[in-house]
Coordinates of C-alpha atoms and ligand atoms in Angstrom, one line a residue:
M28 CA 230.0 207.7 239.8
S29 CA 233.4 207.9 237.9
L30 CA 234.0 209.1 234.4
K31 CA 236.1 205.7 234.1
H32 CA 233.0 203.5 234.8
L33 CA 230.9 205.7 233.2
F34 CA 232.8 205.4 229.5
E35 CA 233.1 201.2 230.7
I36 CA 229.4 201.1 230.6
L37 CA 229.2 203.0 227.2
L38 CA 232.1 200.8 225.6
F39 CA 230.4 197.2 226.8
S40 CA 227.0 198.3 226.3
P41 CA 225.5 196.6 223.4
F42 CA 222.2 198.9 223.5
A43 CA 222.8 202.5 221.5
H44 CA 219.8 203.9 223.3
A45 CA 222.3 203.8 226.5
L46 CA 223.6 206.9 224.9
A47 CA 220.7 208.6 224.9
S48 CA 218.6 208.1 227.7
P49 CA 220.1 207.0 231.7
P50 CA 219.0 203.5 232.3
P51 CA 216.2 203.3 234.6
N52 CA 218.3 201.8 237.4
R53 CA 220.4 204.6 237.5
R54 CA 218.0 206.3 239.7
T55 CA 218.1 206.5 243.4
P56 CA 215.7 203.8 244.1
I57 CA 213.2 204.4 247.0
L58 CA 212.3 202.2 249.8
P59 CA 210.6 200.2 250.8
F60 CA 211.9 197.1 248.9
S61 CA 209.7 193.9 248.1
T62 CA 209.8 190.8 245.8
K63 CA 207.8 190.1 242.9
G64 CA 208.7 186.6 241.5
R65 CA 212.3 186.5 240.3
D66 CA 213.1 190.5 241.1
I67 CA 213.3 192.9 243.7
L68 CA 211.2 196.2 242.9
D69 CA 211.7 199.4 244.7
S70 CA 208.5 201.4 245.7
N71 CA 208.2 202.6 242.4
G72 CA 207.9 199.1 241.1
D73 CA 211.3 199.5 239.2
I74 CA 213.9 196.0 239.4
F75 CA 216.7 196.7 242.0
H76 CA 219.8 195.1 241.9
F77 CA 222.3 195.2 244.4
K78 CA 225.5 196.4 243.3
A79 CA 227.6 196.1 246.5
T80 CA 230.8 195.9 248.3
N81 CA 231.4 194.2 251.9
W82 CA 232.6 196.3 254.5
P83 CA 232.9 194.1 257.7
G84 CA 232.0 195.4 261.0
H85 CA 231.9 191.9 262.6
Q86 CA 235.6 191.4 263.8
E87 CA 236.9 191.9 267.2
I88 CA 236.3 195.8 268.2
M89 CA 232.6 195.5 266.3
I90 CA 233.0 198.6 264.5
P91 CA 233.2 199.0 260.9
E92 CA 236.8 198.3 259.5
G93 CA 239.3 201.4 258.6
L94 CA 238.4 203.9 261.0
Q95 CA 241.9 204.2 262.1
H96 CA 243.1 205.1 258.4
A97 CA 240.1 207.5 257.3
S98 CA 237.1 209.1 258.4
I99 CA 233.2 207.5 257.8
A100 CA 232.8 210.1 255.1
S101 CA 236.0 210.2 253.1
I102 CA 235.4 205.8 253.2
V103 CA 231.9 206.4 252.5
A104 CA 232.5 208.8 249.6
W105 CA 234.4 205.6 247.7
I106 CA 231.2 203.8 247.2
P107 CA 229.5 205.6 245.1
E108 CA 232.7 206.8 243.2
L109 CA 232.8 203.0 242.5
G110 CA 229.3 203.1 241.0
L111 CA 227.9 201.0 243.7
N112 CA 224.7 201.9 245.2
S113 CA 224.8 199.6 248.3
V114 CA 226.7 198.0 250.9
R115 CA 227.1 194.8 252.9
L116 CA 227.9 195.4 256.7
T117 CA 228.7 192.6 258.9
Y118 CA 228.1 192.4 262.4
A119 CA 228.6 190.0 265.1
T120 CA 225.6 188.9 267.6
E121 CA 228.1 189.3 270.2
M122 CA 227.9 193.0 270.1
I123 CA 224.1 192.5 270.6
D124 CA 224.6 190.7 273.5
D125 CA 226.9 193.4 274.7
V126 CA 224.1 195.7 274.6
Y127 CA 221.5 193.9 276.3
S128 CA 223.6 192.8 278.8
N129 CA 224.4 197.0 279.1
S130 CA 228.2 196.0 279.4
P131 CA 231.0 198.8 280.0
N132 CA 233.3 197.0 277.2
Q133 CA 230.6 198.8 274.2
T134 CA 233.0 202.1 274.6
L135 CA 235.6 202.8 271.6
E136 CA 238.2 202.9 274.4
K137 CA 237.0 199.5 275.8
S138 CA 236.5 198.1 272.6
V139 CA 239.8 199.3 271.0
L140 CA 242.1 198.5 274.0
N141 CA 240.5 194.9 274.6
A142 CA 241.1 193.9 271.4
L143 CA 244.9 195.4 270.7
G144 CA 246.1 195.5 274.0
A145 CA 246.8 198.9 276.1
E146 CA 249.9 199.8 274.2
N147 CA 249.0 199.1 270.5
G148 CA 245.2 200.2 271.5
T149 CA 246.2 203.5 272.8
V150 CA 247.8 204.2 269.5
V151 CA 245.0 203.1 267.2
L152 CA 242.4 204.4 269.7
G153 CA 243.9 208.0 268.6
Q154 CA 244.0 207.3 264.9
I155 CA 240.4 206.7 265.2
L156 CA 239.7 209.8 267.0
D157 CA 242.2 211.7 264.7
N158 CA 240.1 210.8 261.8
N159 CA 237.2 210.7 263.1
P160 CA 236.8 213.8 265.7
E161 CA 232.8 213.6 266.3
F162 CA 233.5 210.8 268.4
T163 CA 235.1 210.8 271.7
K164 CA 236.4 207.4 273.7
E165 CA 233.7 207.0 275.2
T166 CA 231.5 206.7 271.9
T167 CA 230.0 203.7 272.0
R168 CA 230.0 200.9 269.1
L169 CA 226.0 201.2 268.1
E170 CA 226.9 204.8 268.0
V171 CA 230.0 204.2 265.6
W172 CA 227.4 202.1 263.6
D173 CA 224.7 204.9 263.7
A174 CA 226.9 207.2 262.0
V175 CA 228.5 205.0 259.4
A176 CA 224.5 204.3 258.5
Q177 CA 223.7 208.1 258.7
E178 CA 226.7 209.0 256.3
L179 CA 225.7 206.2 254.0
A180 CA 222.2 207.7 253.9
N181 CA 223.5 211.0 253.3
R182 CA 225.3 209.3 249.8
N183 CA 221.8 207.5 249.0
I184 CA 223.9 203.9 249.7
I185 CA 221.5 201.3 250.4
I186 CA 222.2 199.5 253.6
H187 CA 222.1 195.3 253.8
L188 CA 223.0 194.5 257.4
D189 CA 224.3 190.8 257.5
N190 CA 224.7 188.4 260.8
H191 CA 228.0 187.6 259.7
V192 CA 229.2 185.5 262.9
S193 CA 228.1 185.2 267.0
K194 CA 231.9 185.8 268.4
A195 CA 233.6 188.4 266.9
F196 CA 236.2 187.3 264.8
W197 CA 236.9 186.7 261.1
C198 CA 234.8 184.3 259.4
C199 CA 234.5 180.9 258.9
A200 CA 236.4 178.1 259.5
D201 CA 234.8 174.4 260.3
N202 CA 234.5 173.9 263.7
D203 CA 235.5 177.9 264.9
G204 CA 232.5 177.8 266.8
N205 CA 230.5 180.3 265.2
G206 CA 229.2 177.9 262.0
W207 CA 226.1 176.2 263.0
F208 CA 222.9 176.5 265.4
G209 CA 224.2 175.5 268.5
E210 CA 227.7 175.4 268.2
R211 CA 230.0 176.6 271.1
F212 CA 229.7 180.3 270.2
F213 CA 226.3 180.1 268.2
D214 CA 223.1 180.1 270.9
V215 CA 220.3 180.3 269.1
E216 CA 218.5 182.3 271.5
K217 CA 221.0 185.2 271.6
W218 CA 221.1 185.2 267.8
I219 CA 217.3 185.8 267.3
R220 CA 216.7 187.8 270.3
G221 CA 220.3 189.9 268.4
W222 CA 218.2 190.5 265.1
S223 CA 214.9 191.9 267.2
F224 CA 217.2 194.5 268.2
I225 CA 219.5 195.6 265.5
S226 CA 216.8 194.9 262.8
G227 CA 214.1 197.7 264.7
H228 CA 217.3 199.9 265.5
A229 CA 218.3 200.0 262.1
K230 CA 214.6 200.7 260.7
D231 CA 214.2 203.5 263.2
N232 CA 217.8 205.4 262.8
W233 CA 219.3 204.1 259.6
P234 CA 217.2 205.5 256.7
T235 CA 218.8 203.4 253.7
F236 CA 218.8 200.3 255.5
A237 CA 216.9 197.8 253.6
S238 CA 217.3 194.5 253.8
V239 CA 219.1 191.6 256.0
G240 CA 221.1 188.5 255.7
L241 CA 220.2 186.2 258.6
R242 CA 223.3 184.5 259.0
N243 CA 226.4 184.2 256.9
E244 CA 227.7 180.9 255.3
L245 CA 226.4 178.2 257.6
R246 CA 228.7 175.2 257.7
A247 CA 229.2 171.7 259.5
S248 CA 230.2 171.5 262.8
N249 CA 230.5 169.6 265.7
A250 CA 227.4 171.2 266.9
S251 CA 225.0 169.1 268.7
E252 CA 221.8 170.4 266.4
P253 CA 222.2 167.9 263.0
V254 CA 223.5 170.2 260.3
D255 CA 220.4 169.3 257.8
W256 CA 217.5 171.3 256.2
Y257 CA 215.1 170.8 258.9
T258 CA 217.2 172.4 261.3
W259 CA 217.9 175.2 259.0
Y260 CA 214.3 175.6 257.9
V261 CA 212.9 175.8 262.0
H262 CA 215.7 178.3 262.8
M263 CA 215.9 180.8 259.6
T264 CA 212.0 181.4 259.9
A265 CA 212.2 181.6 263.5
A266 CA 215.1 184.5 262.8
A267 CA 212.8 186.1 259.7
D268 CA 209.8 186.2 261.9
A269 CA 211.8 188.4 264.6
V270 CA 213.3 190.4 261.2
H271 CA 209.6 190.8 260.2
D272 CA 208.2 191.4 263.5
A273 CA 210.8 194.5 264.1
A274 CA 211.2 195.5 260.9
P275 CA 208.6 194.8 258.4
D276 CA 209.7 197.0 255.4
A277 CA 213.1 194.9 255.2
L278 CA 213.9 192.0 253.0
I279 CA 215.1 189.0 254.4
V280 CA 218.0 186.8 252.7
F281 CA 218.6 183.0 253.3
S282 CA 221.4 181.6 252.8
G283 CA 222.3 178.3 251.9
L284 CA 224.4 175.5 253.5
S285 CA 228.1 174.4 253.0
Y286 CA 229.4 177.8 253.1
D287 CA 226.2 179.2 251.4
T288 CA 227.7 177.7 248.2
Y289 CA 224.1 176.1 247.2
I290 CA 220.3 176.7 248.0
D291 CA 218.9 175.2 245.3
P292 CA 216.2 172.7 247.8
I293 CA 214.5 176.3 248.3
P294 CA 213.7 177.2 245.0
L295 CA 213.1 173.3 244.1
G296 CA 210.6 173.1 246.8
K297 CA 212.2 169.8 247.8
S298 CA 211.1 168.8 251.4
L299 CA 213.5 169.5 254.2
N300 CA 214.8 166.4 255.9
G301 CA 216.2 165.7 259.5
T302 CA 218.8 163.0 259.6
A303 CA 218.8 160.0 260.6
G304 CA 219.8 158.4 264.1
T305 CA 219.2 162.5 265.8
A306 CA 216.9 164.3 267.1
T307 CA 215.5 165.4 264.2
A308 CA 215.1 162.1 262.6
N309 CA 211.9 161.4 260.2
K310 CA 211.2 165.6 260.5
T311 CA 210.4 167.1 257.6
A312 CA 209.4 170.6 256.2
L313 CA 208.2 172.8 253.5
F314 CA 209.6 176.0 252.7
V315 CA 206.2 177.3 250.7
P316 CA 206.5 181.1 250.5
S317 CA 203.1 182.0 250.5
E318 CA 202.7 180.6 254.2
F319 CA 204.7 183.4 255.6
A320 CA 204.0 186.9 256.4
W321 CA 206.7 187.8 254.9
A322 CA 206.2 185.8 251.4
E323 CA 207.2 189.1 249.9
K324 CA 210.6 190.3 251.3
I325 CA 212.3 186.8 250.8
V326 CA 215.5 186.7 248.5
L327 CA 218.4 184.3 248.0
E328 CA 221.9 184.4 248.7
I329 CA 225.1 182.4 247.3
H330 CA 228.6 182.9 247.8
K331 CA 231.0 181.8 245.2
Y332 CA 235.0 182.3 245.7
D333 CA 237.6 180.6 243.1
F334 CA 239.8 178.1 246.1
E335 CA 240.2 175.9 243.0
A336 CA 241.3 178.1 240.4
T337 CA 239.0 177.2 238.0
Q338 CA 239.7 176.3 234.6
K339 CA 236.5 175.5 233.5
S340 CA 235.0 176.7 230.4
C341 CA 232.0 179.0 231.1
S342 CA 229.5 176.7 229.9
V343 CA 230.8 174.5 232.3
F344 CA 231.1 176.4 234.8
K345 CA 227.7 178.4 234.6
A346 CA 225.9 175.1 234.3
D347 CA 227.5 173.6 237.4
W348 CA 227.1 176.7 239.3
Y349 CA 223.4 177.1 238.2
K350 CA 222.3 173.6 240.0
Q351 CA 223.2 175.4 243.0
G352 CA 220.0 177.7 243.3
F353 CA 219.9 179.6 240.2
Q354 CA 216.8 177.9 239.6
A355 CA 215.2 180.5 241.7
V356 CA 215.5 183.1 238.8
N357 CA 214.3 180.8 236.0
A358 CA 210.6 180.4 236.0
S359 CA 210.9 178.3 232.6
D360 CA 212.8 175.7 234.2
P361 CA 210.2 173.1 235.1
A362 CA 212.1 172.2 238.1
T363 CA 211.6 175.2 239.5
K364 CA 208.8 175.3 242.0
Y365 CA 209.2 178.8 243.7
T366 CA 211.0 181.6 242.2
F367 CA 212.9 184.6 244.1
P368 CA 215.5 186.9 243.6
M369 CA 218.7 185.7 244.1
V370 CA 221.9 187.9 245.1
I371 CA 225.4 186.7 245.1
S372 CA 226.4 188.0 248.7
E373 CA 230.2 187.3 248.3
W374 CA 232.7 187.1 245.4
G375 CA 236.2 188.1 244.7
F376 CA 239.9 187.2 244.3
I377 CA 243.4 189.0 244.9
Q378 CA 243.1 192.5 244.0
N379 CA 246.8 192.2 242.3
G380 CA 246.8 193.0 238.4
T381 CA 247.0 189.6 237.0
Y382 CA 245.1 186.8 238.8
W383 CA 241.5 188.1 237.2
N384 CA 242.7 186.8 234.0
Q385 CA 245.1 183.9 235.5
T386 CA 241.4 181.5 235.8
T387 CA 238.5 181.5 234.0
Y388 CA 236.4 182.7 237.2
N389 CA 236.1 186.5 236.7
T390 CA 234.8 186.2 232.7
C391 CA 232.5 183.3 233.9
L392 CA 230.9 185.5 236.9
I393 CA 230.4 188.2 234.7
E394 CA 228.8 186.1 232.3
M395 CA 226.4 184.7 235.3
V396 CA 225.7 188.0 236.0
R397 CA 224.9 189.1 232.3
D398 CA 222.6 185.9 231.7
Y399 CA 220.8 185.8 234.9
Q400 CA 220.8 189.4 236.0
V401 CA 221.3 189.3 239.5
G402 CA 222.6 191.2 242.2
W403 CA 226.2 191.2 244.0
M404 CA 228.2 192.2 246.5
H405 CA 232.0 192.1 246.3
W406 CA 234.4 190.9 248.9
E407 CA 236.1 193.4 250.2
L408 CA 235.9 197.1 250.5
S409 CA 238.9 197.0 253.3
G410 CA 242.5 197.5 252.8
S411 CA 243.2 196.9 256.1
F412 CA 242.3 195.5 259.1
Y413 CA 242.3 196.5 262.7
L414 CA 243.3 193.0 263.8
Q415 CA 242.1 189.3 262.6
T416 CA 242.2 186.5 264.7
R417 CA 242.1 182.9 262.3
P418 CA 241.5 180.2 264.1
G419 CA 244.4 177.5 262.9
R420 CA 247.1 179.9 261.6
V421 CA 250.1 181.3 262.7
P422 CA 250.5 183.3 264.6
S423 CA 246.3 183.3 264.7
T424 CA 245.9 186.9 265.5
I425 CA 247.5 189.9 263.5
Q426 CA 247.0 193.2 264.3
G427 CA 247.1 196.0 261.0
L428 CA 247.0 192.8 258.7
E429 CA 246.7 194.3 255.2
E430 CA 243.7 192.8 252.9
F431 CA 245.1 192.0 249.5
W432 CA 241.4 191.6 248.1
G433 CA 240.1 195.0 249.3
L434 CA 239.5 197.5 246.8
L435 CA 241.0 200.1 249.0
N436 CA 244.9 199.9 249.9
Y437 CA 246.4 199.5 252.8
T438 CA 245.7 203.2 254.4
W439 CA 242.2 203.4 252.9
D440 CA 242.8 206.4 250.8
G441 CA 243.4 205.0 247.4
L442 CA 242.1 202.2 245.4
R443 CA 244.4 199.2 245.6
D444 CA 244.8 198.1 241.6
P445 CA 243.2 200.2 238.6
V446 CA 243.4 197.3 236.6
T447 CA 241.2 194.9 238.6
L448 CA 239.0 197.1 239.2
E449 CA 239.1 197.7 235.1
N450 CA 238.6 194.0 234.6
S451 CA 236.3 192.8 237.0
L452 CA 233.8 195.3 239.2
N453 CA 233.2 198.0 236.4
K454 CA 232.5 194.6 234.1
L455 CA 229.9 193.1 236.6
I456 CA 228.6 196.7 236.9
A457 CA 228.3 197.0 233.0
A458 CA 226.9 193.5 233.1
L459 CA 223.6 194.8 235.1
D460 CA 223.5 198.3 233.9
S461 CA 223.2 197.7 229.9
S462 CA 220.8 194.9 230.2
Ligands
NAG14 C1 235.0 193.1 279.1 O1 236.2 192.9 278.7 C2 237.1 192.3 279.3 C3 238.4 192.0 279.1 O2 238.1 191.2 277.7 C4 236.6 190.9 279.7 O3 237.6 190.2 280.9 C5 235.1 191.3 280.7 O4 234.5 189.9 281.5 C6 234.3 192.6 279.9 N1 233.4 192.9 280.9 C7 231.9 192.3 280.2 C8 231.0 192.9 281.3 O5 231.6 191.7 279.7
NAG15 C1 233.6 170.8 269.3 O1 232.7 171.3 270.0 C2 233.3 171.4 271.2 C3 232.1 171.8 272.3 O2 231.3 172.7 271.8 C4 234.5 172.7 271.5 O3 234.9 172.6 272.8 C5 235.6 171.7 270.8 O4 236.5 172.5 270.4 C6 234.8 171.1 269.3 N1 235.9 170.8 268.6 C7 236.6 170.8 267.7 C8 237.2 170.1 266.5 O5 236.4 171.9 267.4
NAG16 C1 214.2 165.1 251.6 O1 213.9 163.0 251.1 C2 213.3 163.2 250.1 C3 212.7 161.6 250.1 O2 213.7 160.9 250.1 C4 213.8 163.4 249.1 O3 213.2 163.3 247.5 C5 214.2 165.2 249.1 O4 215.2 165.2 247.5 C6 215.5 165.3 250.5 N1 215.3 166.8 250.5 C7 216.4 167.2 250.0 C8 217.0 168.6 250.2 O5 217.4 166.9 249.9
NAG17 C1 212.0 156.9 261.6 O1 210.6 156.2 260.7 C2 211.5 155.2 260.7 C3 210.7 153.9 259.4 O2 209.9 154.5 259.6 C4 211.3 154.2 262.1 O3 211.8 152.7 262.2 C5 212.1 155.2 263.4 O4 211.8 154.2 264.5 C6 211.6 156.2 263.0 N1 212.6 157.0 263.8 C7 212.2 157.7 265.0 C8 213.6 158.7 265.8 O5 210.7 158.6 265.1
NAG18 C1 216.0 178.0 232.2 O1 215.2 176.7 231.9 C2 214.9 176.3 230.8 C3 214.3 175.1 230.8 O2 215.2 174.2 231.7 C4 216.2 176.2 230.0 O3 215.9 176.0 228.9 C5 217.1 178.0 229.7 O4 218.1 177.5 229.3 C6 217.1 178.1 231.3 N1 217.8 179.3 231.2 C7 219.0 179.7 231.6 C8 219.1 180.9 231.7 O5 219.7 179.2 232.3
NAG19 C1 248.5 187.4 241.8 O1 248.0 186.1 242.6 C2 248.2 184.9 241.8 C3 247.7 184.2 242.7 O2 248.4 184.2 244.4 C4 249.9 184.8 241.6 O3 249.9 183.8 240.4 C5 250.1 186.0 240.8 O4 251.9 186.0 240.7 C6 250.1 187.6 241.2 N1 250.4 188.6 240.4 C7 251.3 188.9 241.1 C8 252.0 190.7 239.8 O5 252.2 189.1 242.3
NAG20 C1 243.7 186.5 229.2 O1 243.5 187.2 228.7 C2 243.5 187.0 227.6 C3 243.4 188.4 226.1 O2 242.6 189.1 226.3 C4 242.6 186.1 227.2 O3 242.5 185.6 225.5 C5 242.5 184.5 228.0 O4 241.5 183.7 227.4 C6 242.2 185.3 228.9 N1 242.4 184.1 230.1 C7 241.8 183.6 230.9 C8 242.1 182.8 232.1 O5 240.8 184.5 231.1
NAG21 C1 252.1 196.2 268.3 O1 252.2 197.1 266.8 C2 253.4 196.7 266.3 C3 253.6 198.1 265.8 O2 252.7 197.9 264.6 C4 253.7 195.3 266.1 O3 255.1 195.2 265.8 C5 253.6 194.3 267.0 O4 253.0 193.2 266.3 C6 251.9 194.9 267.6 N1 251.4 193.8 268.9 C7 250.8 192.7 268.9 C8 250.4 192.2 270.2 O5 250.1 192.9 267.8
NAG22 C1 246.5 204.1 249.0 O1 246.8 205.7 247.9 C2 246.9 207.0 248.0 C3 246.2 207.7 246.8 O2 247.0 207.2 245.9 C4 248.6 207.3 248.3 O3 248.4 208.1 248.7 C5 248.8 205.8 249.5 O4 250.0 206.2 249.6 C6 248.3 204.9 248.9 N1 248.5 204.0 250.3 C7 249.6 203.1 250.1 C8 249.9 202.2 251.5 O5 250.0 202.6 249.2

């Protein structure tokens, strides 16, 4: 934890005792985690809050971003330096499909060259190997992931593993093939098979592996399967079974619909309905936690961005957002049928020194976390990408694209914008630490 961050906490803590004794959540959490009511508990019974950043590894090359600029150790070191205790690593099912088919494309050399072309790929591969001399061009993607996970463990950073896409490229858009069960790239069997493999692998090899996000940002699509909560129930519970069989200690995080912007039917215990005129017509299911083997592992996740450049007052912002699923953490709301822990698994905005103060999003998000005491995962650590393919943009593929939302700068060796950090990330940390 940086001195600057410590200063922030002391400055913003309303409780004098914070000066005398360190808050209990400063201790390294002990795995496994479980849930009790609205809380995630560590193995000592202390409440754990995710204070995480996203580190994507789901794009074309299918290894965590940034290794052409820096070593794994130096990237991982930023996470505790920023005052964070965990990371959301995102992967593509395609990576696991390649494991099952024993594909020769899994080597670093093939992964990089297939994605970037022979000319630029050779340069970038050389940079990755220069920065990370423990690898060779024959090192496989999974071996890279294992090295990342080991270094995270060396730093006591908790790993949350997120299935972000099926086909490996930037997420997310309507009809991009990755959005809904049965869509062009989203093969449900391969997704579940992938979870069986990777959650077992993580359990056996990644010491700080704690939790999974079953699927990122489910959304409308022209898939053959109807987009409804009944279909959600069928597939999400099947994937949860697969994870729990392979890694019984892992928390299982469930995302909602419409790009994971709402999940209230689950805490409200609503009937999960099919769609008239489709294969799920008249079908219903109930998500009753006590019926599942993984009853004490369920966490809900929700995303919140500021695409509308909100100027809502925080009371309105919070009341509107509450209805999207925060009933889960409010046992005294009579509409809440089941309580669950919640995590804001994506939030973020451009790190340019002024945006944090241009809309009310940042302030209201901080208030939300303070009021409801839920963990969060900032989008994102990356200062740049190996490449990014984004359907609909011209050109759709850009190599070496800068990520202006990233905590790190383009070369992954410095912070992008200390002013934004002080006013957003640091205050979100304080919102949990000072409670
Ligand atoms: C390996 O990648 C190349 C280039 O993308 C592709 O044409 C080929 O089908 C892949 N091979 C396998 C076994 O997946
Ligand atoms: C709809 O799905 C089909 C097949 O899954 C795909 O080929 C087509 O491009 C999709 N349409 C749109 C608008 O994305
Ligand atoms: C499912 O249908 C029932 C009966 O119409 C309704 O009360 C319930 O709210 C619906 N569930 C959802 C998630 O909309
Ligand atoms: C769904 O229920 C309605 C009303 O009971 C009925 O008319 C219809 O045939 C049912 N549809 C299917 C596919 O079972
Ligand atoms: C929880 O629900 C109760 C009852 O609806 C409500 O009065 C209270 O404001 C809610 N708490 C929060 C923090 O929203
Ligand atoms: C930061 O980004 C916002 C939104 O794009 C823009 O309005 C603002 O001018 C930017 N600030 C700076 C200093 O560039
Ligand atoms: C921007 O900062 C000023 C000064 O602290 C504050 O008065 C104003 O409310 C902030 N604006 C927003 C949208 O947060
Ligand atoms: C290859 O890299 C160069 C220099 O970074 C860049 O200008 C060019 O666009 C890249 N080629 C492709 C196909 O993206
Ligand atoms: C990133 O920050 C480091 C440390 O301040 C600096 O040396 C480097 O030049 C920066 N990179 C860019 C692209 O600004």
